[in-house]
Amino acid sequence: MGINRCIEILKKTNLKITPKRRAIIRFFLENVRYFTPEEVWAALKIDFKHLGLPTIYRNLKEFENIGILVRVSRSDQQLYYATCRLGKRIKHHHFVCQKCGRVIGVEFCNFKSIAGDIEKKLNCKITSHFMQIEGLCSECKQREKMRKEFKK
Amino acid sequence: MGINRCIEILKKTNLKITPKRRAIIRFFLENVRYFTPEEVWAALKIDFKHLGLPTIYRNLKEFENIGILVRVSRSDQQLYYATCRLGKRIKHHHFVCQKCGRVIGVEFCNFKSIAGDIEKKLNCKITSHFMQIEGLCSECKQREKMRKEFKK
DNA sequence: CTGCGTGCAAAGTATTTGCAAACCG
DNA sequence: CGGTTTGCAAATACTTTGCACGCAG
């Protein structure tokens, strides 16, 4: 999802395209990983003399609503946001790289294949499920491999 | 996991068995669903004249560490705890009833069957995954069904 | 009787709100 | 120009910490 698609979504939802909103979106597109609101703020303050943290909070939340950003779950109680190639329309999960924080949408989770089993065993009815997968992304896996070979 | 097993764990980990700790554990065992620290506090304050919220926080965290309680993830940024039949030793997931909040451990998730597929498609290496399943538990499903039949 | 547990107050951290001024369209 | 967006200050919500006293083992 490029910047043009994002701006299109802003227009469609009657949100104004301000320099700060542009910057937030650009920031996420250029840094494909998850960030806390504070981190986004720190990064953008370099370019903007006046930039309030509440502005960041407000916009990140807004962007999540309209599907430009997704929230990432961590066990600490903080907000994390990232871009995800897959928009809001497709129900999907996220792979999060434990090394670089990159977030990748995973639409092919055949949960159905195990749902029936669980329903039978618990005698319950499953209505939804949330999954987050962690590991090393393609790049980090490669890097890891090279590092190991270098050691030899 | 009954109260005796819990007390056994407390002893094993050199935690003292105080009336308040007993009460917290009993509370969770008698109300098989997830609670915020504040809810636990509110419920136990009835029995204890002096009971600090920090005590609840401290103990819930402690109990999570030693495997008496588990944390439940919700999209709001609050702490939720519950008991789970499955202890810490077995890696497992949770089924959470959207009606009554009951938490049930699910050890039979054959994630392995789909992990390979994801690894291949993303060219990544998966090291862990988190899953939470929601729906209606056995009792609530039954109740729902009865309600529907009654309407006819 | 020794050290862990607890209450209370206070601090800390993350997030939200109110409102006037600035700005997009 | 009108309504949205923003900065700033302040409030709020949740959680943790410090310390003196109390109690389990």
Tab-separated table of C-alpha atoms (C1' of nucleotides) in Angstrom:
chain	number	residue	atom	x	y	z
A	1	MET	CA	0.000	0.000	0.000
A	2	GLY	CA	1.784	3.111	-1.259
A	3	ILE	CA	1.405	6.717	-0.198
A	4	ASN	CA	-1.042	7.422	-2.999
A	5	ARG	CA	-3.387	4.705	-1.891
A	6	CYS	CA	-3.202	6.075	1.663
A	7	ILE	CA	-4.046	9.599	0.552
A	8	GLU	CA	-6.896	8.211	-1.467
A	9	ILE	CA	-8.237	6.575	1.701
A	10	LEU	CA	-7.880	9.837	3.612
A	11	LYS	CA	-9.884	11.634	0.953
A	12	LYS	CA	-12.521	8.964	0.868
A	13	THR	CA	-13.021	9.233	4.628
A	14	ASN	CA	-13.065	13.043	4.584
A	15	LEU	CA	-9.819	13.466	6.442
A	16	LYS	CA	-7.705	16.391	5.412
A	17	ILE	CA	-4.293	15.849	3.970
A	18	THR	CA	-1.973	17.856	6.173
A	19	PRO	CA	1.822	17.923	6.080
A	20	LYS	CA	1.957	16.100	9.380
A	21	ARG	CA	-0.332	13.333	8.258
A	22	ARG	CA	1.721	12.959	5.112
A	23	ALA	CA	4.849	12.741	7.214
A	24	ILE	CA	3.432	10.115	9.535
A	25	ILE	CA	2.375	7.957	6.615
A	26	ARG	CA	5.658	8.423	4.839
A	27	PHE	CA	7.523	7.524	8.007
A	28	PHE	CA	5.737	4.210	8.301
A	29	LEU	CA	6.139	3.412	4.639
A	30	GLU	CA	9.855	4.102	4.778
A	31	ASN	CA	10.395	2.144	7.983
A	32	VAL	CA	8.637	-1.141	7.593
A	33	ARG	CA	8.319	-2.106	11.231
A	34	TYR	CA	6.264	-1.321	14.282
A	35	PHE	CA	6.675	1.797	16.415
A	36	THR	CA	5.226	3.298	19.552
A	37	PRO	CA	3.534	6.688	19.227
A	38	GLU	CA	6.444	8.200	21.091
A	39	GLU	CA	8.960	6.790	18.654
A	40	VAL	CA	7.052	8.237	15.723
A	41	TRP	CA	6.936	11.536	17.502
A	42	ALA	CA	10.666	11.544	18.222
A	43	ALA	CA	11.434	10.780	14.601
A	44	LEU	CA	9.177	13.452	13.158
A	45	LYS	CA	10.066	16.188	15.605
A	46	ILE	CA	13.313	16.564	13.728
A	47	ASP	CA	11.396	17.922	10.768
A	48	PHE	CA	8.649	19.772	12.587
A	49	LYS	CA	9.431	22.482	15.072
A	50	HIS	CA	6.010	22.211	16.650
A	51	LEU	CA	4.564	18.749	16.871
A	52	GLY	CA	2.490	17.540	19.751
A	53	LEU	CA	2.461	13.989	20.950
A	54	PRO	CA	-1.353	14.063	21.092
A	55	THR	CA	-1.371	14.749	17.383
A	56	ILE	CA	0.522	11.533	16.862
A	57	TYR	CA	-1.799	9.577	19.109
A	58	ARG	CA	-4.874	10.990	17.444
A	59	ASN	CA	-3.663	10.293	13.962
A	60	LEU	CA	-2.358	6.830	14.605
A	61	LYS	CA	-5.704	5.874	16.054
A	62	GLU	CA	-7.487	7.455	13.120
A	63	PHE	CA	-5.216	5.694	10.665
A	64	GLU	CA	-5.921	2.411	12.324
A	65	ASN	CA	-9.648	3.029	11.982
A	66	ILE	CA	-9.444	3.668	8.283
A	67	GLY	CA	-7.070	0.785	7.700
A	68	ILE	CA	-3.827	2.568	6.914
A	69	LEU	CA	-2.101	1.197	9.994
A	70	VAL	CA	-2.485	-1.918	12.091
A	71	ARG	CA	-1.879	-2.435	15.763
A	72	VAL	CA	0.707	-4.910	16.896
A	73	SER	CA	0.317	-6.762	20.186
A	74	ARG	CA	3.169	-6.991	22.615
A	75	SER	CA	2.942	-8.240	26.152
A	76	ASP	CA	3.934	-4.882	27.598
A	77	GLN	CA	0.941	-2.615	27.750
A	78	GLN	CA	1.976	-0.242	25.012
A	79	LEU	CA	0.544	0.775	21.700
A	80	TYR	CA	2.443	-0.300	18.635
A	81	TYR	CA	1.550	0.521	15.083
A	82	ALA	CA	2.824	-0.568	11.729
A	83	THR	CA	1.853	-0.617	8.114
A	84	CYS	CA	0.644	-3.805	6.600
A	85	ARG	CA	0.429	-4.631	2.941
A	86	LEU	CA	-2.998	-6.153	3.516
A	87	GLY	CA	-5.719	-3.616	4.152
A	88	LYS	CA	-8.687	-3.799	6.446
A	89	ARG	CA	-10.876	-5.644	4.020
A	90	ILE	CA	-9.030	-8.910	4.270
A	91	LYS	CA	-9.120	-10.648	7.628
A	92	HIS	CA	-5.591	-11.681	8.316
A	93	HIS	CA	-2.828	-12.126	10.877
A	94	HIS	CA	0.623	-10.735	11.306
A	95	PHE	CA	4.068	-12.115	11.211
A	96	VAL	CA	6.394	-9.958	13.284
A	97	CYS	CA	10.132	-10.230	12.906
A	98	GLN	CA	11.749	-10.463	16.306
A	99	LYS	CA	14.928	-8.953	14.937
A	100	CYS	CA	13.898	-5.956	12.853
A	101	GLY	CA	10.255	-5.548	13.845
A	102	ARG	CA	8.981	-5.850	10.324
A	103	VAL	CA	5.296	-6.696	10.112
A	104	ILE	CA	3.998	-8.896	7.329
A	105	GLY	CA	0.349	-9.726	6.707
A	106	VAL	CA	-0.519	-13.394	6.606
A	107	GLU	CA	-3.820	-14.099	4.925
A	108	PHE	CA	-3.393	-17.826	4.499
A	109	CYS	CA	-4.045	-19.171	7.940
A	110	ASN	CA	-6.101	-22.287	7.553
A	111	PHE	CA	-7.418	-22.062	11.051
A	112	LYS	CA	-10.558	-23.741	9.830
A	113	SER	CA	-8.669	-26.989	9.690
A	114	ILE	CA	-8.095	-26.944	13.447
A	115	ALA	CA	-11.201	-25.037	14.576
A	116	GLY	CA	-13.478	-28.010	14.186
A	117	ASP	CA	-11.259	-30.118	16.356
A	118	ILE	CA	-11.226	-27.530	19.135
A	119	GLU	CA	-14.975	-27.023	18.953
A	120	LYS	CA	-15.521	-30.720	19.300
A	121	LYS	CA	-13.142	-31.142	22.218
A	122	LEU	CA	-14.359	-28.122	24.192
A	123	ASN	CA	-17.938	-28.440	22.993
A	124	CYS	CA	-17.784	-24.735	22.204
A	125	LYS	CA	-18.570	-22.442	19.316
A	126	ILE	CA	-15.661	-20.470	17.896
A	127	THR	CA	-16.485	-17.068	16.476
A	128	SER	CA	-13.062	-15.527	16.018
A	129	HIS	CA	-9.407	-15.996	16.626
A	130	PHE	CA	-6.367	-13.812	16.886
A	131	MET	CA	-2.944	-14.995	15.934
A	132	GLN	CA	0.458	-13.436	15.901
A	133	ILE	CA	3.433	-15.246	14.530
A	134	GLU	CA	6.989	-14.382	15.442
A	135	GLY	CA	10.310	-15.289	14.020
A	136	LEU	CA	12.920	-14.083	11.605
A	137	CYS	CA	11.885	-12.426	8.371
A	138	SER	CA	13.444	-13.324	5.071
A	139	GLU	CA	16.169	-10.676	5.298
A	140	CYS	CA	17.057	-11.328	8.921
A	141	LYS	CA	17.110	-15.054	8.347
A	142	GLN	CA	19.547	-14.527	5.520
A	143	ARG	CA	21.687	-12.172	7.591
A	144	GLU	CA	21.737	-14.667	10.460
A	145	LYS	CA	22.855	-17.394	8.120
A	146	MET	CA	25.673	-15.291	6.718
A	147	ARG	CA	26.849	-14.390	10.179
A	148	LYS	CA	27.017	-18.046	11.128
A	149	GLU	CA	28.980	-18.937	8.056
A	150	PHE	CA	31.363	-16.099	8.707
A	151	LYS	CA	32.133	-17.486	12.138
A	152	LYS	CA	33.269	-20.809	10.752
B	1	MET	CA	-5.728	-26.768	39.373
B	2	GLY	CA	-7.221	-26.663	42.891
B	3	ILE	CA	-6.316	-24.507	45.838
B	4	ASN	CA	-4.062	-27.176	47.293
B	5	ARG	CA	-1.979	-27.378	44.191
B	6	CYS	CA	-1.671	-23.588	44.237
B	7	ILE	CA	-0.515	-23.529	47.840
B	8	GLU	CA	1.948	-26.238	47.018
B	9	ILE	CA	3.366	-24.031	44.294
B	10	LEU	CA	3.575	-21.080	46.666
B	11	LYS	CA	5.541	-23.191	49.126
B	12	LYS	CA	7.820	-24.518	46.461
B	13	THR	CA	8.677	-21.003	45.359
B	14	ASN	CA	9.176	-19.741	48.920
B	15	LEU	CA	6.193	-17.432	48.910
B	16	LYS	CA	4.354	-17.114	52.173
B	17	ILE	CA	0.766	-18.204	52.424
B	18	THR	CA	-1.084	-15.178	53.708
B	19	PRO	CA	-4.841	-14.750	54.095
B	20	LYS	CA	-4.883	-12.289	51.260
B	21	ARG	CA	-3.040	-14.559	48.901
B	22	ARG	CA	-5.398	-17.367	49.809
B	23	ALA	CA	-8.347	-15.075	49.099
B	24	ILE	CA	-7.021	-13.999	45.730
B	25	ILE	CA	-6.498	-17.578	44.664
B	26	ARG	CA	-9.876	-18.666	45.977
B	27	PHE	CA	-11.506	-15.776	44.163
B	28	PHE	CA	-10.089	-16.872	40.842
B	29	LEU	CA	-10.933	-20.503	41.426
B	30	GLU	CA	-14.519	-19.680	42.298
B	31	ASN	CA	-14.988	-17.288	39.379
B	32	VAL	CA	-13.629	-19.004	36.330
B	33	ARG	CA	-13.113	-16.006	34.135
B	34	TYR	CA	-10.688	-13.147	33.603
B	35	PHE	CA	-10.538	-10.042	35.762
B	36	THR	CA	-8.658	-6.786	35.942
B	37	PRO	CA	-6.620	-6.134	39.096
B	38	GLU	CA	-9.151	-3.511	40.055
B	39	GLU	CA	-12.033	-5.952	39.816
B	40	VAL	CA	-10.236	-8.418	42.042
B	41	TRP	CA	-9.577	-5.634	44.495
B	42	ALA	CA	-13.200	-4.493	44.521
B	43	ALA	CA	-14.396	-8.020	45.164
B	44	LEU	CA	-11.976	-8.741	47.992
B	45	LYS	CA	-12.297	-5.395	49.724
B	46	ILE	CA	-15.646	-6.598	51.004
B	47	ASP	CA	-13.875	-9.154	53.173
B	48	PHE	CA	-10.776	-7.172	54.041
B	49	LYS	CA	-11.014	-3.852	55.732
B	50	HIS	CA	-7.511	-2.899	54.665
B	51	LEU	CA	-6.480	-4.059	51.252
B	52	GLY	CA	-4.295	-2.043	48.947
B	53	LEU	CA	-4.541	-2.149	45.196
B	54	PRO	CA	-0.753	-2.465	44.937
B	55	THR	CA	-0.991	-5.701	46.885
B	56	ILE	CA	-3.297	-7.053	44.223
B	57	TYR	CA	-1.023	-5.928	41.428
B	58	ARG	CA	2.030	-7.385	43.133
B	59	ASN	CA	0.417	-10.717	43.789
B	60	LEU	CA	-1.197	-11.129	40.421
B	61	LYS	CA	2.130	-10.542	38.779
B	62	GLU	CA	3.797	-12.955	41.156
B	63	PHE	CA	1.131	-15.558	40.533
B	64	GLU	CA	1.605	-15.217	36.849
B	65	ASN	CA	5.320	-15.796	37.261
B	66	ILE	CA	4.848	-19.001	39.173
B	67	GLY	CA	2.114	-20.228	36.868
B	68	ILE	CA	-0.965	-19.948	39.065
B	69	LEU	CA	-2.534	-17.323	36.823
B	70	VAL	CA	-2.320	-16.487	33.161
B	71	ARG	CA	-2.633	-13.185	31.405
B	72	VAL	CA	-5.382	-12.658	28.908
B	73	SER	CA	-4.931	-10.267	25.996
B	74	ARG	CA	-7.594	-7.776	25.103
B	75	SER	CA	-7.242	-4.961	22.636
B	76	ASP	CA	-7.621	-2.321	25.331
B	77	GLN	CA	-4.339	-1.850	27.126
B	78	GLN	CA	-5.355	-3.360	30.439
B	79	LEU	CA	-4.111	-6.249	32.476
B	80	TYR	CA	-6.408	-9.235	32.707
B	81	TYR	CA	-5.739	-12.359	34.674
B	82	ALA	CA	-7.450	-15.698	34.946
B	83	THR	CA	-6.804	-19.214	36.116
B	84	CYS	CA	-6.111	-21.877	33.581
B	85	ARG	CA	-6.326	-25.587	34.094
B	86	LEU	CA	-3.069	-25.983	32.221
B	87	GLY	CA	-0.049	-24.863	34.154
B	88	LYS	CA	3.080	-23.180	32.929
B	89	ARG	CA	4.807	-26.336	31.892
B	90	ILE	CA	2.655	-26.978	28.881
B	91	LYS	CA	2.831	-24.443	26.086
B	92	HIS	CA	-0.742	-23.732	25.162
B	93	HIS	CA	-3.305	-21.175	24.056
B	94	HIS	CA	-6.528	-19.870	25.467
B	95	PHE	CA	-10.110	-20.050	24.499
B	96	VAL	CA	-11.966	-17.069	25.939
B	97	CYS	CA	-15.736	-17.075	26.136
B	98	GLN	CA	-17.069	-13.784	24.822
B	99	LYS	CA	-20.144	-14.150	26.978
B	100	CYS	CA	-18.950	-15.168	30.437
B	101	GLY	CA	-15.216	-14.530	30.158
B	102	ARG	CA	-14.291	-18.099	31.030
B	103	VAL	CA	-10.769	-19.024	30.025
B	104	ILE	CA	-9.984	-22.522	28.866
B	105	GLY	CA	-6.536	-23.828	28.026
B	106	VAL	CA	-6.103	-25.315	24.575
B	107	GLU	CA	-3.067	-27.524	24.263
B	108	PHE	CA	-3.976	-29.171	21.003
B	109	CYS	CA	-3.191	-26.516	18.442
B	110	ASN	CA	-1.547	-28.179	15.524
B	111	PHE	CA	0.063	-25.016	14.387
B	112	LYS	CA	2.867	-27.096	12.995
B	113	SER	CA	0.588	-28.137	10.182
B	114	ILE	CA	0.330	-24.547	8.938
B	115	ALA	CA	3.715	-23.201	10.049
B	116	GLY	CA	5.565	-24.902	7.252
B	117	ASP	CA	3.310	-23.347	4.694
B	118	ILE	CA	3.830	-19.851	6.097
B	119	GLU	CA	7.590	-20.305	6.320
B	120	LYS	CA	7.705	-21.327	2.721
B	121	LYS	CA	5.543	-18.471	1.462
B	122	LEU	CA	7.274	-15.735	3.464
B	123	ASN	CA	10.666	-17.397	3.293
B	124	CYS	CA	10.902	-16.823	7.034
B	125	LYS	CA	11.731	-18.794	10.138
B	126	ILE	CA	8.967	-19.069	12.728
B	127	THR	CA	10.083	-19.302	16.324
B	128	SER	CA	6.838	-18.789	18.205
B	129	HIS	CA	3.212	-17.931	17.847
B	130	PHE	CA	0.474	-16.561	20.022
B	131	MET	CA	-3.125	-17.491	19.533
B	132	GLN	CA	-6.305	-16.580	21.284
B	133	ILE	CA	-9.580	-18.132	20.340
B	134	GLU	CA	-12.918	-16.532	21.105
B	135	GLY	CA	-16.444	-17.768	21.047
B	136	LEU	CA	-19.081	-19.296	23.257
B	137	CYS	CA	-18.123	-21.846	25.881
B	138	SER	CA	-20.054	-25.031	26.363
B	139	GLU	CA	-22.426	-23.568	28.959
B	140	CYS	CA	-23.070	-20.307	27.129
B	141	LYS	CA	-23.602	-22.136	23.871
B	142	GLN	CA	-26.197	-24.298	25.570
B	143	ARG	CA	-27.860	-21.288	27.170
B	144	GLU	CA	-27.957	-19.476	23.837
B	145	LYS	CA	-29.573	-22.474	22.233
B	146	MET	CA	-32.250	-22.724	24.924
B	147	ARG	CA	-33.011	-19.031	24.592
B	148	LYS	CA	-33.514	-19.409	20.875
B	149	GLU	CA	-35.829	-22.338	21.304
B	150	PHE	CA	-37.834	-20.484	23.883
B	151	LYS	CA	-38.450	-17.655	21.442
B	152	LYS	CA	-40.080	-19.937	18.931
C	1	DC	C1'	13.084	-13.399	65.422
C	2	DT	C1'	14.022	-12.681	60.556
C	3	DG	C1'	12.708	-11.537	56.323
C	4	DC	C1'	8.849	-11.438	53.305
C	5	DG	C1'	4.224	-9.146	52.758
C	6	DT	C1'	1.283	-5.198	53.047
C	7	DG	C1'	-0.893	-0.427	53.447
C	8	DC	C1'	-0.487	3.981	52.298
C	9	DA	C1'	1.215	7.763	49.881
C	10	DA	C1'	3.403	9.159	46.170
C	11	DA	C1'	5.559	8.757	41.812
C	12	DG	C1'	5.705	7.149	37.177
C	13	DT	C1'	4.170	6.066	32.551
C	14	DA	C1'	1.064	5.968	28.818
C	15	DT	C1'	-2.779	7.987	26.821
C	16	DT	C1'	-6.689	11.243	26.345
C	17	DT	C1'	-9.254	15.614	26.531
C	18	DG	C1'	-10.410	20.696	26.188
C	19	DC	C1'	-9.906	24.657	23.902
C	20	DA	C1'	-8.143	28.449	21.218
C	21	DA	C1'	-5.489	29.266	17.176
C	22	DA	C1'	-3.993	27.623	12.603
C	23	DC	C1'	-4.888	25.615	8.430
C	24	DC	C1'	-6.963	22.669	4.424
C	25	DG	C1'	-10.015	22.636	0.733
D	1	DC	C1'	-14.885	30.947	4.934
D	2	DG	C1'	-16.325	26.719	7.637
D	3	DG	C1'	-15.133	22.891	9.701
D	4	DT	C1'	-11.110	20.024	10.666
D	5	DT	C1'	-6.581	19.691	12.673
D	6	DT	C1'	-3.187	20.988	15.819
D	7	DG	C1'	-0.314	22.658	20.007
D	8	DC	C1'	-0.232	23.116	24.555
D	9	DA	C1'	-1.588	22.294	29.112
D	10	DA	C1'	-3.826	19.614	31.937
D	11	DA	C1'	-6.419	15.679	33.168
D	12	DT	C1'	-7.037	10.849	33.333
D	13	DA	C1'	-6.155	5.954	33.747
D	14	DC	C1'	-3.415	2.434	34.987
D	15	DT	C1'	0.522	0.553	37.236
D	16	DT	C1'	4.671	0.709	40.082
D	17	DT	C1'	7.741	2.112	43.876
D	18	DG	C1'	9.414	3.412	48.627
D	19	DC	C1'	9.196	2.756	53.155
D	20	DA	C1'	7.661	1.686	57.788
D	21	DC	C1'	5.035	-1.593	60.153
D	22	DG	C1'	3.024	-6.287	60.582
D	23	DC	C1'	2.943	-11.104	60.295
D	24	DA	C1'	4.134	-16.054	58.503
D	25	DG	C1'	7.263	-19.555	59.212
